[in-house]
PDB file of C-alpha atoms in Angstrom:
ATOM      1  CA  MET A   1     -65.033-119.132 -16.791  1.00 43.00           C
ATOM      2  CA  ASN A   2     -68.754-119.174 -16.213  1.00 47.00           C
ATOM      3  CA  ASN A   3     -70.134-116.469 -13.935  1.00 52.00           C
ATOM      4  CA  ILE A   4     -72.097-118.615 -11.692  1.00 55.00           C
ATOM      5  CA  MET A   5     -70.238-118.695  -8.435  1.00 57.00           C
ATOM      6  CA  ILE A   6     -72.586-120.657  -6.231  1.00 58.00           C
ATOM      7  CA  GLY A   7     -71.006-124.219  -5.962  1.00 59.00           C
ATOM      8  CA  ARG A   8     -67.451-122.815  -6.808  1.00 73.00           C
ATOM      9  CA  PHE A   9     -64.591-122.921  -4.316  1.00 81.00           C
ATOM     10  CA  VAL A  10     -61.809-120.420  -4.445  1.00 84.00           C
ATOM     11  CA  PRO A  11     -58.869-121.478  -2.348  1.00 87.00           C
ATOM     12  CA  GLY A  12     -57.642-118.925   0.252  1.00 87.00           C
ATOM     13  CA  ASN A  13     -56.312-118.185   3.862  1.00 89.00           C
ATOM     14  CA  SER A  14     -58.860-115.639   4.870  1.00 91.00           C
ATOM     15  CA  TRP A  15     -60.695-115.508   8.228  1.00 92.00           C
ATOM     16  CA  VAL A  16     -63.693-116.979   6.666  1.00 93.00           C
ATOM     17  CA  HIS A  17     -61.792-119.762   4.811  1.00 92.00           C
ATOM     18  CA  ARG A  18     -60.242-120.831   8.142  1.00 92.00           C
ATOM     19  CA  LEU A  19     -63.601-121.320   9.883  1.00 94.00           C
ATOM     20  CA  ASP A  20     -65.025-124.840  10.351  1.00 93.00           C
ATOM     21  CA  PRO A  21     -67.505-125.686   7.556  1.00 92.00           C
ATOM     22  CA  ARG A  22     -70.066-126.528  10.184  1.00 92.00           C
ATOM     23  CA  THR A  23     -69.738-122.974  11.703  1.00 95.00           C
ATOM     24  CA  LYS A  24     -70.258-121.489   8.211  1.00 95.00           C
ATOM     25  CA  MET A  25     -73.212-123.714   7.553  1.00 92.00           C
ATOM     26  CA  ILE A  26     -74.873-122.705  10.880  1.00 95.00           C
ATOM     27  CA  VAL A  27     -74.133-119.032  10.311  1.00 95.00           C
ATOM     28  CA  THR A  28     -75.703-119.264   6.717  1.00 94.00           C
ATOM     29  CA  PHE A  29     -78.774-121.184   7.967  1.00 94.00           C
ATOM     30  CA  VAL A  30     -79.347-118.810  10.833  1.00 96.00           C
ATOM     31  CA  TYR A  31     -78.871-115.721   8.641  1.00 95.00           C
ATOM     32  CA  ILE A  32     -81.480-117.084   6.145  1.00 93.00           C
ATOM     33  CA  ILE A  33     -84.029-117.628   8.934  1.00 93.00           C
ATOM     34  CA  VAL A  34     -83.305-114.159  10.398  1.00 93.00           C
ATOM     35  CA  MET A  35     -83.856-112.524   6.916  1.00 90.00           C
ATOM     36  CA  LEU A  36     -87.415-113.912   6.844  1.00 87.00           C
ATOM     37  CA  TRP A  37     -88.055-111.823  10.006  1.00 89.00           C
ATOM     38  CA  ALA A  38     -86.763-108.526   8.457  1.00 87.00           C
ATOM     39  CA  ASN A  39     -89.797-106.136   8.147  1.00 82.00           C
ATOM     40  CA  ASN A  40     -88.295-102.542   7.889  1.00 84.00           C
ATOM     41  CA  TRP A  41     -85.452-100.805   6.272  1.00 86.00           C
ATOM     42  CA  GLN A  42     -83.391-100.678   9.431  1.00 90.00           C
ATOM     43  CA  THR A  43     -83.372-104.425   9.725  1.00 92.00           C
ATOM     44  CA  TYR A  44     -82.422-104.685   6.074  1.00 92.00           C
ATOM     45  CA  VAL A  45     -79.629-102.265   6.452  1.00 93.00           C
ATOM     46  CA  TRP A  46     -78.265-104.302   9.457  1.00 94.00           C
ATOM     47  CA  THR A  47     -78.457-107.655   7.602  1.00 95.00           C
ATOM     48  CA  ALA A  48     -76.794-106.069   4.599  1.00 94.00           C
ATOM     49  CA  ALA A  49     -74.001-104.707   6.762  1.00 95.00           C
ATOM     50  CA  PHE A  50     -73.450-108.149   8.124  1.00 95.00           C
ATOM     51  CA  VAL A  51     -73.021-109.657   4.706  1.00 94.00           C
ATOM     52  CA  VAL A  52     -70.795-106.821   3.541  1.00 93.00           C
ATOM     53  CA  VAL A  53     -68.351-107.403   6.480  1.00 94.00           C
ATOM     54  CA  LEU A  54     -68.239-111.205   5.738  1.00 94.00           C
ATOM     55  CA  VAL A  55     -67.583-110.405   1.979  1.00 92.00           C
ATOM     56  CA  LYS A  56     -64.748-108.222   3.104  1.00 92.00           C
ATOM     57  CA  LEU A  57     -63.331-110.901   5.452  1.00 92.00           C
ATOM     58  CA  THR A  58     -63.173-113.469   2.638  1.00 92.00           C
ATOM     59  CA  ASP A  59     -60.278-111.400   0.863  1.00 90.00           C
ATOM     60  CA  GLN A  60     -62.088-111.812  -2.431  1.00 87.00           C
ATOM     61  CA  PRO A  61     -62.922-108.978  -4.825  1.00 86.00           C
ATOM     62  CA  PHE A  62     -66.604-107.902  -4.735  1.00 83.00           C
ATOM     63  CA  LYS A  63     -66.558-108.081  -8.462  1.00 80.00           C
ATOM     64  CA  LEU A  64     -66.552-111.754  -8.025  1.00 80.00           C
ATOM     65  CA  TYR A  65     -69.760-111.708  -6.034  1.00 83.00           C
ATOM     66  CA  TRP A  66     -71.323-109.133  -8.546  1.00 81.00           C
ATOM     67  CA  ASP A  67     -70.499-111.589 -11.362  1.00 75.00           C
ATOM     68  CA  GLY A  68     -72.262-114.267  -9.457  1.00 73.00           C
ATOM     69  CA  LEU A  69     -75.423-112.207  -9.223  1.00 79.00           C
ATOM     70  CA  LYS A  70     -75.717-111.325 -12.873  1.00 75.00           C
ATOM     71  CA  PRO A  71     -76.977-114.771 -14.159  1.00 72.00           C
ATOM     72  CA  ILE A  72     -80.044-114.499 -11.775  1.00 78.00           C
ATOM     73  CA  PHE A  73     -80.665-110.770 -12.618  1.00 79.00           C
ATOM     74  CA  TRP A  74     -83.788-111.624 -14.638  1.00 78.00           C
ATOM     75  CA  LEU A  75     -85.227-113.884 -11.982  1.00 81.00           C
ATOM     76  CA  ILE A  76     -84.788-111.059  -9.537  1.00 82.00           C
ATOM     77  CA  LEU A  77     -86.307-108.487 -11.966  1.00 83.00           C
ATOM     78  CA  PHE A  78     -89.333-110.759 -12.579  1.00 85.00           C
ATOM     79  CA  THR A  79     -89.969-111.227  -8.910  1.00 83.00           C
ATOM     80  CA  VAL A  80     -89.774-107.421  -8.384  1.00 84.00           C
ATOM     81  CA  ILE A  81     -92.202-106.841 -11.131  1.00 83.00           C
ATOM     82  CA  LEU A  82     -94.771-109.246  -9.615  1.00 82.00           C
ATOM     83  CA  GLN A  83     -94.530-107.489  -6.267  1.00 81.00           C
ATOM     84  CA  LEU A  84     -94.941-104.128  -7.943  1.00 80.00           C
ATOM     85  CA  LEU A  85     -98.140-105.175  -9.832  1.00 79.00           C
ATOM     86  CA  PHE A  86     -99.916-107.515  -7.473  1.00 78.00           C
ATOM     87  CA  THR A  87     -99.328-105.797  -4.071  1.00 77.00           C
ATOM     88  CA  PRO A  88    -102.545-104.015  -2.941  1.00 75.00           C
ATOM     89  CA  GLY A  89    -102.668-100.961  -0.871  1.00 71.00           C
ATOM     90  CA  THR A  90    -102.730 -97.249  -0.603  1.00 74.00           C
ATOM     91  CA  PRO A  91    -101.832 -94.736  -1.826  1.00 77.00           C
ATOM     92  CA  ILE A  92    -102.036 -95.819  -5.508  1.00 73.00           C
ATOM     93  CA  LEU A  93     -99.335 -94.025  -7.526  1.00 70.00           C
ATOM     94  CA  PHE A  94    -100.545 -95.021 -11.102  1.00 71.00           C
ATOM     95  CA  SER A  95    -102.368 -97.819 -12.944  1.00 74.00           C
ATOM     96  CA  VAL A  96    -101.158 -99.956 -15.782  1.00 70.00           C
ATOM     97  CA  GLY A  97    -104.178-101.430 -17.311  1.00 70.00           C
ATOM     98  CA  PRO A  98    -105.857-103.785 -14.692  1.00 74.00           C
ATOM     99  CA  PHE A  99    -102.695-103.394 -12.405  1.00 75.00           C
ATOM    100  CA  GLN A 100    -101.954-100.766  -9.865  1.00 76.00           C
ATOM    101  CA  VAL A 101     -98.795 -99.664  -8.550  1.00 78.00           C
ATOM    102  CA  THR A 102     -98.894 -98.712  -4.919  1.00 81.00           C
ATOM    103  CA  VAL A 103     -96.411 -97.496  -2.309  1.00 80.00           C
ATOM    104  CA  PRO A 104     -96.630-100.706  -0.419  1.00 81.00           C
ATOM    105  CA  GLY A 105     -95.930-102.621  -3.585  1.00 81.00           C
ATOM    106  CA  ILE A 106     -92.843-100.531  -4.258  1.00 85.00           C
ATOM    107  CA  LEU A 107     -91.585-101.120  -0.748  1.00 85.00           C
ATOM    108  CA  ASN A 108     -92.355-104.904  -1.041  1.00 85.00           C
ATOM    109  CA  ALA A 109     -90.418-104.935  -4.361  1.00 86.00           C
ATOM    110  CA  ILE A 110     -87.457-103.276  -2.747  1.00 88.00           C
ATOM    111  CA  TYR A 111     -87.438-105.610   0.236  1.00 88.00           C
ATOM    112  CA  VAL A 112     -87.752-108.668  -1.902  1.00 87.00           C
ATOM    113  CA  MET A 113     -84.928-107.628  -4.118  1.00 89.00           C
ATOM    114  CA  VAL A 114     -82.659-106.882  -1.180  1.00 91.00           C
ATOM    115  CA  ARG A 115     -83.694-110.265   0.435  1.00 91.00           C
ATOM    116  CA  PHE A 116     -82.874-112.215  -2.819  1.00 88.00           C
ATOM    117  CA  VAL A 117     -79.515-110.446  -3.242  1.00 90.00           C
ATOM    118  CA  LEU A 118     -78.404-110.955   0.413  1.00 92.00           C
ATOM    119  CA  ILE A 119     -79.421-114.608   0.584  1.00 91.00           C
ATOM    120  CA  ILE A 120     -77.605-115.449  -2.620  1.00 89.00           C
ATOM    121  CA  LEU A 121     -74.515-113.496  -1.373  1.00 90.00           C
ATOM    122  CA  MET A 122     -74.558-115.365   1.937  1.00 92.00           C
ATOM    123  CA  SER A 123     -74.864-118.710   0.133  1.00 88.00           C
ATOM    124  CA  THR A 124     -72.117-117.788  -2.356  1.00 88.00           C
ATOM    125  CA  ILE A 125     -69.722-116.848   0.711  1.00 91.00           C
ATOM    126  CA  LEU A 126     -70.428-120.417   1.990  1.00 90.00           C
ATOM    127  CA  THR A 127     -69.526-122.214  -1.246  1.00 85.00           C
ATOM    128  CA  LEU A 128     -66.741-119.838  -2.260  1.00 88.00           C
ATOM    129  CA  THR A 129     -64.691-120.409   0.930  1.00 91.00           C
ATOM    130  CA  THR A 130     -65.545-123.997   1.480  1.00 89.00           C
ATOM    131  CA  PRO A 131     -64.713-127.173  -0.670  1.00 86.00           C
ATOM    132  CA  PRO A 132     -67.637-129.177  -1.642  1.00 80.00           C
ATOM    133  CA  THR A 133     -66.261-132.209   0.363  1.00 80.00           C
ATOM    134  CA  SER A 134     -66.087-130.070   3.528  1.00 86.00           C
ATOM    135  CA  ILE A 135     -69.703-128.945   2.994  1.00 85.00           C
ATOM    136  CA  ALA A 136     -70.875-132.597   2.693  1.00 82.00           C
ATOM    137  CA  ASN A 137     -68.824-133.565   5.797  1.00 84.00           C
ATOM    138  CA  ALA A 138     -70.255-130.614   7.743  1.00 87.00           C
ATOM    139  CA  LEU A 139     -73.727-131.611   6.773  1.00 84.00           C
ATOM    140  CA  GLU A 140     -73.249-135.223   7.646  1.00 81.00           C
ATOM    141  CA  SER A 141     -71.846-134.121  11.049  1.00 84.00           C
ATOM    142  CA  LEU A 142     -74.660-131.694  11.747  1.00 86.00           C
ATOM    143  CA  LEU A 143     -77.445-134.044  10.800  1.00 84.00           C
ATOM    144  CA  SER A 144     -75.811-137.197  12.327  1.00 82.00           C
ATOM    145  CA  PRO A 145     -78.588-137.369  15.144  1.00 85.00           C
ATOM    146  CA  PHE A 146     -81.109-138.180  12.447  1.00 83.00           C
ATOM    147  CA  LYS A 147     -79.246-141.389  11.795  1.00 79.00           C
ATOM    148  CA  LYS A 148     -80.952-142.901  14.743  1.00 81.00           C
ATOM    149  CA  ILE A 149     -84.334-142.722  13.028  1.00 83.00           C
ATOM    150  CA  GLY A 150     -83.031-144.281   9.918  1.00 78.00           C
ATOM    151  CA  VAL A 151     -82.378-141.121   7.747  1.00 78.00           C
ATOM    152  CA  PRO A 152     -79.521-141.933   5.142  1.00 77.00           C
ATOM    153  CA  ILE A 153     -77.469-138.987   6.195  1.00 77.00           C
ATOM    154  CA  ALA A 154     -74.265-140.379   4.608  1.00 75.00           C
ATOM    155  CA  GLU A 155     -75.883-140.924   1.349  1.00 76.00           C
ATOM    156  CA  LEU A 156     -77.470-137.444   1.325  1.00 79.00           C
ATOM    157  CA  ALA A 157     -74.073-135.791   2.121  1.00 77.00           C
ATOM    158  CA  LEU A 158     -72.449-137.793  -0.701  1.00 76.00           C
ATOM    159  CA  MET A 159     -75.231-136.558  -3.130  1.00 78.00           C
ATOM    160  CA  LEU A 160     -74.635-132.993  -2.006  1.00 75.00           C
ATOM    161  CA  ALA A 161     -70.929-133.213  -2.524  1.00 74.00           C
ATOM    162  CA  ILE A 162     -71.356-134.596  -5.959  1.00 77.00           C
ATOM    163  CA  ALA A 163     -74.040-132.017  -6.904  1.00 75.00           C
ATOM    164  CA  LEU A 164     -71.855-129.071  -5.641  1.00 71.00           C
ATOM    165  CA  ARG A 165     -68.905-130.467  -7.531  1.00 72.00           C
ATOM    166  CA  PHE A 166     -70.645-131.063 -10.916  1.00 76.00           C
ATOM    167  CA  VAL A 167     -72.853-128.114 -11.138  1.00 73.00           C
ATOM    168  CA  PRO A 168     -70.044-125.643 -12.001  1.00 72.00           C
ATOM    169  CA  LEU A 169     -68.550-128.236 -14.372  1.00 75.00           C
ATOM    170  CA  LEU A 170     -71.851-128.508 -16.176  1.00 76.00           C
ATOM    171  CA  MET A 171     -72.157-124.577 -16.436  1.00 75.00           C
ATOM    172  CA  ASP A 172     -68.574-124.575 -17.905  1.00 76.00           C
ATOM    173  CA  GLU A 173     -69.440-127.320 -20.330  1.00 80.00           C
ATOM    174  CA  MET A 174     -72.536-125.287 -21.449  1.00 79.00           C
ATOM    175  CA  GLN A 175     -70.349-122.328 -21.989  1.00 77.00           C
ATOM    176  CA  LYS A 176     -68.022-124.276 -24.095  1.00 82.00           C
ATOM    177  CA  ILE A 177     -70.823-125.769 -26.155  1.00 81.00           C
ATOM    178  CA  MET A 178     -72.217-122.238 -26.659  1.00 79.00           C
ATOM    179  CA  ASN A 179     -68.991-120.977 -27.768  1.00 81.00           C
ATOM    180  CA  ALA A 180     -68.609-123.813 -30.354  1.00 80.00           C
ATOM    181  CA  GLN A 181     -72.032-123.083 -31.711  1.00 78.00           C
ATOM    182  CA  LYS A 182     -71.287-119.326 -31.861  1.00 78.00           C
ATOM    183  CA  SER A 183     -68.122-119.963 -33.896  1.00 80.00           C
ATOM    184  CA  ARG A 184     -70.374-121.804 -36.422  1.00 76.00           C
ATOM    185  CA  GLY A 185     -72.645-118.839 -36.712  1.00 73.00           C
ATOM    186  CA  MET A 186     -75.289-119.631 -34.178  1.00 71.00           C
ATOM    187  CA  SER A 187     -76.583-116.607 -32.325  1.00 70.00           C
ATOM    188  CA  PHE A 188     -78.232-116.790 -28.834  1.00 66.00           C
ATOM    189  CA  SER A 189     -78.830-112.970 -28.347  1.00 67.00           C
ATOM    190  CA  THR A 190     -80.950-112.036 -31.393  1.00 68.00           C
ATOM    191  CA  GLY A 191     -84.643-112.532 -32.263  1.00 66.00           C
ATOM    192  CA  GLY A 192     -87.598-112.818 -29.842  1.00 66.00           C
ATOM    193  CA  PRO A 193     -88.007-114.918 -26.858  1.00 66.00           C
ATOM    194  CA  ILE A 194     -89.254-117.884 -28.780  1.00 72.00           C
ATOM    195  CA  LYS A 195     -86.371-117.875 -31.169  1.00 70.00           C
ATOM    196  CA  ARG A 196     -83.931-117.511 -28.346  1.00 68.00           C
ATOM    197  CA  ALA A 197     -85.625-120.545 -26.599  1.00 67.00           C
ATOM    198  CA  LYS A 198     -85.298-122.630 -29.677  1.00 71.00           C
ATOM    199  CA  ALA A 199     -81.690-121.749 -30.025  1.00 71.00           C
ATOM    200  CA  ILE A 200     -80.994-123.311 -26.583  1.00 74.00           C
ATOM    201  CA  ILE A 201     -82.562-126.791 -27.653  1.00 75.00           C
ATOM    202  CA  PRO A 202     -79.451-127.846 -29.718  1.00 75.00           C
ATOM    203  CA  LEU A 203     -77.275-127.281 -26.556  1.00 78.00           C
ATOM    204  CA  LEU A 204     -79.234-129.678 -24.439  1.00 80.00           C
ATOM    205  CA  ILE A 205     -78.437-132.836 -26.279  1.00 81.00           C
ATOM    206  CA  PRO A 206     -74.535-132.662 -26.081  1.00 82.00           C
ATOM    207  CA  LEU A 207     -74.879-131.322 -22.605  1.00 81.00           C
ATOM    208  CA  PHE A 208     -77.131-134.168 -21.519  1.00 82.00           C
ATOM    209  CA  ILE A 209     -74.695-136.707 -23.159  1.00 84.00           C
ATOM    210  CA  GLY A 210     -71.741-135.128 -21.460  1.00 82.00           C
ATOM    211  CA  ALA A 211     -73.517-135.248 -18.003  1.00 81.00           C
ATOM    212  CA  LEU A 212     -74.286-139.000 -18.496  1.00 84.00           C
ATOM    213  CA  GLN A 213     -70.632-139.737 -19.526  1.00 85.00           C
ATOM    214  CA  ARG A 214     -69.380-137.732 -16.425  1.00 83.00           C
ATOM    215  CA  ALA A 215     -71.720-139.831 -14.319  1.00 81.00           C
ATOM    216  CA  LEU A 216     -70.632-143.062 -15.779  1.00 86.00           C
ATOM    217  CA  ASP A 217     -67.009-142.184 -15.409  1.00 86.00           C
ATOM    218  CA  LEU A 218     -67.549-141.246 -11.700  1.00 81.00           C
ATOM    219  CA  ALA A 219     -69.467-144.387 -11.003  1.00 81.00           C
ATOM    220  CA  ASN A 220     -66.581-146.411 -12.564  1.00 85.00           C
ATOM    221  CA  ALA A 221     -63.960-144.507 -10.541  1.00 83.00           C
ATOM    222  CA  MET A 222     -65.794-145.058  -7.276  1.00 77.00           C
ATOM    223  CA  GLU A 223     -66.196-148.721  -8.148  1.00 78.00           C
ATOM    224  CA  VAL A 224     -62.491-149.198  -8.969  1.00 82.00           C
ATOM    225  CA  ARG A 225     -61.500-147.619  -5.666  1.00 74.00           C
ATOM    226  CA  GLY A 226     -63.720-150.095  -3.741  1.00 73.00           C
ATOM    227  CA  PHE A 227     -66.659-147.583  -2.909  1.00 70.00           C
ATOM    228  CA  LYS A 228     -69.691-149.580  -1.790  1.00 66.00           C
ATOM    229  CA  ASP A 229     -71.608-147.182   0.352  1.00 62.00           C
ATOM    230  CA  ALA A 230     -71.245-143.954   2.396  1.00 55.00           C
ATOM    231  CA  VAL A 231     -71.836-145.558   5.814  1.00 54.00           C
ATOM    232  CA  GLN A 232     -69.030-146.065   8.427  1.00 60.00           C
ATOM    233  CA  ARG A 233     -66.285-144.567   6.226  1.00 63.00           C
ATOM    234  CA  THR A 234     -63.396-142.913   7.682  1.00 65.00           C
ATOM    235  CA  LYS A 235     -62.535-139.186   7.135  1.00 66.00           C
ATOM    236  CA  TYR A 236     -59.192-137.821   5.855  1.00 66.00           C
ATOM    237  CA  ARG A 237     -59.971-134.392   7.391  1.00 70.00           C
ATOM    238  CA  ILE A 238     -61.423-134.576  11.051  1.00 75.00           C
ATOM    239  CA  LEU A 239     -63.714-131.550  11.695  1.00 79.00           C
ATOM    240  CA  SER A 240     -62.886-129.747  14.873  1.00 83.00           C
ATOM    241  CA  TYR A 241     -63.924-126.267  16.253  1.00 87.00           C
ATOM    242  CA  GLN A 242     -61.216-123.813  17.075  1.00 90.00           C
ATOM    243  CA  LYS A 243     -61.065-120.457  18.898  1.00 93.00           C
ATOM    244  CA  ILE A 244     -61.941-118.565  15.652  1.00 94.00           C
ATOM    245  CA  ASP A 245     -65.222-120.518  15.451  1.00 94.00           C
ATOM    246  CA  LYS A 246     -66.107-119.358  18.871  1.00 94.00           C
ATOM    247  CA  VAL A 247     -65.603-115.910  17.887  1.00 95.00           C
ATOM    248  CA  ALA A 248     -67.787-116.490  14.833  1.00 95.00           C
ATOM    249  CA  PHE A 249     -70.551-117.962  17.084  1.00 95.00           C
ATOM    250  CA  ALA A 250     -70.355-114.910  19.498  1.00 96.00           C
ATOM    251  CA  ALA A 251     -70.555-112.556  16.496  1.00 95.00           C
ATOM    252  CA  LEU A 252     -73.607-114.468  15.194  1.00 95.00           C
ATOM    253  CA  ILE A 253     -75.346-114.257  18.649  1.00 96.00           C
ATOM    254  CA  GLY A 254     -74.562-110.480  18.651  1.00 95.00           C
ATOM    255  CA  PHE A 255     -75.995-110.074  15.209  1.00 96.00           C
ATOM    256  CA  VAL A 256     -79.271-111.888  16.099  1.00 95.00           C
ATOM    257  CA  ILE A 257     -79.779-109.978  19.275  1.00 95.00           C
ATOM    258  CA  ILE A 258     -79.161-106.686  17.662  1.00 94.00           C
ATOM    259  CA  PHE A 259     -81.485-107.596  14.785  1.00 94.00           C
ATOM    260  CA  PHE A 260     -84.355-108.297  17.001  1.00 92.00           C
ATOM    261  CA  VAL A 261     -83.714-105.158  19.040  1.00 91.00           C
ATOM    262  CA  ILE A 262     -83.901-103.155  15.937  1.00 90.00           C
ATOM    263  CA  LYS A 263     -87.039-105.050  14.740  1.00 87.00           C
ATOM    264  CA  THR A 264     -88.728-104.540  18.079  1.00 84.00           C
ATOM    265  CA  TRP A 265     -87.826-100.922  18.795  1.00 80.00           C
ATOM    266  CA  LEU A 266     -88.180 -99.667  15.089  1.00 67.00           C
ATOM    267  CA  HIS A 267     -91.020-101.777  14.047  1.00 60.00           C
ATOM    268  CA  GLY A 268     -92.570-100.699  10.819  1.00 48.00           C
TER     269      GLY A 268
END
């Protein structure tokens, strides 16, 4: 199975699994906003502890989350290098040609790396414990007030559900094509960056054709079942808040309050 975990749902009966999807979406959104306010190591430690507790409450092995981080390792590393080389300040530790590595640059690089990892982990918790259809229904419910001003919320929710469902499938399809090419002697891990990039090109055509075929099959299936639009459709699962959601909101409020207390008293 492909290592990309964002967009995948793993069935379970954990405390996080049982939360209403709207609760999980609100917690995720608030957490990401709060992360943008983190400005010292104490606030990052607190936000990291919050995510670690949620990961533990999902009853899923941490290796599952670690495997999900591996595919974006190079993106994180690239961002960290940019912070190291282009953040001005003093004291200057050493120079690399026209670039200078400073103490503020190192701190910013660490903070950016931690922020990336925590936000991805939080997003993975959401998709790992919530079916794509439930995420779409939650989004439609949360954004329903915008229907009054003509925003096509139902259509947007449907698009999100389809995207979340098919991204992992496309990743698996890519892995199958790569394995088939490797069995024929193709190598994707040797040579320079240009050679590796050229080796990816033969994968795009079958992947693109497969994606189009899946889209046509989905359109035909929806048409056969009488689907016309996403407006005024009944739901098989009705969303409702439970006591466990009240506990989650109370924990979220406590997390935010403690965060700003730490940020104010230990401002760095």
